[in-house]
């Protein structure tokens, strides 16, 4: 029996929920920098790069800055992370290659199996702050089985701006109540809920590395609270 039979599409946050950005960027940074003689905590470098990316989206949401793609923000904020680790010897070709590493992230171990189960009954859709080219490139490399990708470049702002969630309903031609937002970030889900979407929280305790685990949400805070995509598929009756 299918639970939530009214849900016709599942929209997914990508960075942290679908893919392990920290592990992927740590790998990409080590591949680029270790042969040049650098030795550092690669996971800490990934975290140091991710933090200013999150901050850089705020001026776009508030219209203090015109929209730029996530690819562009990755390149801009790379200089901050390199500076924090006193790395000043990369040329522009190396920096571009490293910034494009965000297109080469790996899914969590449960991601693809769980998505394929859910895909049999419902549309599985990326609803991401990533631009379409970024998320598509990532999907082709990693085999992420999206039915379609709704990137931030379609509405030219970033989550948790309401326009992102409203665009899912408009572009998928569904009522908000027919869509379930899937994410590991409570703020993302609360914003989706405020626009009428149903919500599924997936616990990703290692998103920022060991010792950074956030507590599980309270029962009832979201429609579904699970620990993996395969558990979510089972909960939805896939």
Coordinates of C-alpha atoms in Angstrom, one line a residue, residues 20-237:
X20 CA 28.2 14.2 0.0
X21 CA 29.7 17.6 -0.9
X22 CA 32.3 17.4 1.9
X23 CA 33.7 14.1 0.9
X24 CA 33.8 15.1 -2.8
X25 CA 35.4 18.4 -2.3
X26 CA 38.0 16.9 0.1
X27 CA 38.9 14.4 -2.6
X28 CA 39.0 17.0 -5.3
X29 CA 41.2 19.4 -3.2
X30 CA 43.6 16.6 -2.3
X31 CA 43.9 15.5 -5.9
X32 CA 44.7 19.1 -7.0
X33 CA 46.9 20.2 -4.0
X34 CA 48.7 17.2 -2.7
X35 CA 50.9 16.8 -5.8
X36 CA 51.9 20.4 -5.4
X37 CA 53.2 19.7 -2.0
X38 CA 50.3 20.8 0.2
X39 CA 49.3 18.8 3.2
X40 CA 46.2 19.8 5.1
X41 CA 43.0 18.6 6.7
X42 CA 41.0 18.1 3.4
X43 CA 37.7 17.9 5.1
X44 CA 38.4 21.2 7.0
X45 CA 39.2 22.8 3.7
X46 CA 35.9 21.6 2.2
X47 CA 34.0 23.1 5.2
X48 CA 36.0 26.4 4.9
X49 CA 34.9 26.6 1.3
X50 CA 31.3 25.7 1.8
X51 CA 30.6 28.3 4.6
X52 CA 31.2 31.4 2.4
X53 CA 29.2 29.9 -0.4
X54 CA 26.2 29.8 1.9
X55 CA 26.8 33.4 2.9
X56 CA 27.2 34.5 -0.7
X57 CA 23.7 33.5 -1.6
X58 CA 22.1 36.0 0.9
X59 CA 22.8 39.2 -1.2
X60 CA 21.1 37.6 -4.2
X61 CA 18.0 36.6 -2.2
X62 CA 17.8 40.2 -0.8
X63 CA 18.3 41.7 -4.3
X64 CA 21.4 43.5 -3.1
X65 CA 23.2 41.6 -5.9
X66 CA 22.1 40.4 -9.3
X67 CA 21.8 36.7 -9.7
X68 CA 24.9 34.7 -10.5
X69 CA 25.0 31.0 -10.8
X70 CA 26.3 28.6 -8.2
X71 CA 29.2 27.7 -10.5
X72 CA 30.2 31.4 -10.3
X73 CA 29.8 31.5 -6.5
X74 CA 32.0 28.4 -6.2
X75 CA 34.8 30.1 -8.2
X76 CA 34.5 33.4 -6.2
X77 CA 34.5 31.8 -2.8
X78 CA 37.4 29.4 -3.6
X79 CA 39.8 32.3 -3.2
X80 CA 38.6 32.8 0.4
X81 CA 39.2 29.1 1.3
X82 CA 42.6 29.1 -0.4
X83 CA 43.5 32.3 1.5
X84 CA 42.4 30.7 4.8
X85 CA 44.9 27.9 4.2
X86 CA 47.6 30.2 2.9
X87 CA 47.6 28.7 -0.6
X88 CA 48.7 31.3 -3.1
X89 CA 50.3 29.4 -6.0
X90 CA 47.4 28.1 -8.0
X91 CA 46.9 29.6 -11.5
X92 CA 43.5 30.4 -13.0
X93 CA 43.4 27.1 -14.8
X94 CA 43.9 25.2 -11.6
X95 CA 41.3 27.3 -9.8
X96 CA 38.7 26.7 -12.5
X97 CA 39.4 23.0 -12.4
X98 CA 39.0 22.9 -8.7
X99 CA 35.8 25.0 -8.7
X100 CA 34.3 22.6 -11.2
X101 CA 34.9 19.9 -8.6
X102 CA 31.5 20.7 -7.3
X103 CA 30.1 19.1 -10.4
X104 CA 31.9 15.9 -9.5
X105 CA 30.4 15.1 -6.2
X106 CA 29.4 11.5 -5.2
X107 CA 25.9 10.5 -4.0
X108 CA 25.5 9.1 -0.5
X109 CA 25.5 5.3 -0.5
X110 CA 21.7 5.0 -0.2
X111 CA 20.9 7.8 -2.7
X112 CA 20.6 6.0 -6.1
X113 CA 18.9 2.8 -4.9
X114 CA 16.4 4.8 -2.9
X115 CA 15.7 7.2 -5.8
X116 CA 15.1 4.4 -8.2
X117 CA 12.6 2.9 -5.9
X118 CA 10.7 6.2 -5.5
X119 CA 11.0 6.9 -9.2
X120 CA 8.8 4.0 -10.0
X121 CA 5.7 5.7 -8.6
X122 CA 6.5 9.4 -8.5
X123 CA 8.5 12.0 -10.3
X124 CA 11.9 12.6 -8.7
X125 CA 13.0 16.2 -9.3
X126 CA 16.0 18.2 -8.3
X127 CA 15.0 21.5 -6.6
X128 CA 18.4 22.9 -6.1
X129 CA 20.3 26.1 -5.5
X130 CA 22.7 24.7 -8.1
X131 CA 22.3 25.9 -11.7
X132 CA 20.9 23.4 -14.2
X133 CA 24.2 22.8 -16.0
X134 CA 25.9 22.0 -12.7
X135 CA 23.3 19.6 -11.4
X136 CA 23.0 17.9 -14.8
X137 CA 26.8 17.4 -15.1
X138 CA 26.8 15.9 -11.6
X139 CA 24.0 13.6 -12.4
X140 CA 25.5 12.3 -15.7
X141 CA 28.8 11.5 -13.9
X142 CA 27.2 9.9 -10.9
X143 CA 24.2 8.2 -12.4
X144 CA 21.6 10.2 -10.4
X145 CA 18.3 9.3 -12.0
X146 CA 16.4 12.7 -12.1
X147 CA 13.2 12.9 -14.0
X148 CA 13.9 16.7 -14.4
X149 CA 16.0 19.4 -12.8
X150 CA 14.7 22.7 -11.5
X151 CA 17.8 24.8 -10.9
X152 CA 17.9 28.2 -9.2
X153 CA 18.7 29.8 -12.6
X154 CA 15.1 29.3 -13.6
X155 CA 14.0 31.8 -11.0
X156 CA 17.3 33.6 -10.4
X157 CA 17.3 33.5 -6.6
X158 CA 18.3 31.0 -4.0
X159 CA 16.5 28.9 -1.3
X160 CA 14.9 29.5 1.0
X161 CA 13.3 32.2 -1.1
X162 CA 9.6 31.4 -1.6
X163 CA 10.0 31.7 -5.4
X164 CA 12.0 28.5 -5.5
X165 CA 9.3 26.4 -4.0
X166 CA 6.5 28.2 -5.8
X167 CA 8.3 27.4 -9.1
X168 CA 8.1 23.7 -8.4
X169 CA 4.3 23.8 -8.3
X170 CA 4.1 26.1 -11.4
X171 CA 6.6 24.2 -13.5
X172 CA 5.4 20.7 -12.6
X173 CA 1.7 21.8 -12.9
X174 CA 0.9 20.4 -9.5
X175 CA -0.7 21.7 -6.4
X176 CA 1.8 22.4 -3.6
X177 CA 0.1 19.7 -1.6
X178 CA 1.0 17.2 -4.3
X179 CA 4.7 17.8 -3.9
X180 CA 6.9 16.6 -1.1
X181 CA 10.2 18.4 -0.4
X182 CA 13.0 16.1 0.6
X183 CA 16.0 17.6 2.4
X184 CA 18.4 17.2 5.3
X185 CA 18.2 20.9 6.2
X186 CA 15.3 21.9 8.5
X187 CA 15.4 25.5 7.2
X188 CA 14.8 24.3 3.6
X189 CA 11.9 22.1 4.8
X190 CA 10.3 24.8 6.9
X191 CA 10.4 27.2 3.9
X192 CA 8.8 24.6 1.7
X193 CA 6.2 23.9 4.3
X194 CA 5.3 27.6 4.4
X195 CA 4.5 27.4 0.7
X196 CA 2.2 24.4 1.1
X197 CA 4.6 21.5 0.2
X198 CA 4.7 18.4 2.2
X199 CA 8.1 17.6 3.8
X200 CA 10.4 14.7 4.4
X201 CA 13.5 15.1 6.5
X202 CA 16.5 12.8 5.8
X203 CA 19.1 12.6 8.5
X204 CA 22.6 13.2 7.1
X205 CA 24.7 13.4 10.3
X206 CA 28.1 13.5 8.6
X207 CA 27.3 16.3 6.1
X208 CA 29.9 18.6 7.9
X209 CA 32.0 15.7 9.2
X210 CA 32.5 13.8 12.5
X211 CA 31.4 15.7 15.6
X212 CA 29.1 18.1 13.8
X213 CA 25.9 16.0 13.9
X214 CA 22.7 17.9 14.3
X215 CA 19.9 16.4 16.4
X216 CA 16.9 14.8 14.8
X217 CA 13.8 17.0 14.5
X218 CA 11.0 16.5 16.9
X219 CA 8.3 14.0 15.9
X220 CA 5.6 15.8 14.0
X221 CA 7.9 18.7 12.9
X222 CA 7.9 17.3 9.3
X223 CA 5.6 14.8 7.6
X224 CA 8.3 12.2 7.4
X225 CA 11.6 11.8 9.3
X226 CA 14.0 9.1 8.1
X227 CA 17.7 8.1 8.0
X228 CA 18.1 7.2 4.4
X229 CA 16.5 7.4 0.9
X230 CA 15.7 3.7 1.1
X231 CA 13.9 4.2 4.3
X232 CA 12.0 7.1 2.7
X233 CA 11.0 4.8 -0.2
X234 CA 9.7 2.2 2.2
X235 CA 7.8 4.9 4.1
X236 CA 6.2 6.1 0.9
X237 CA 5.2 2.5 0.0

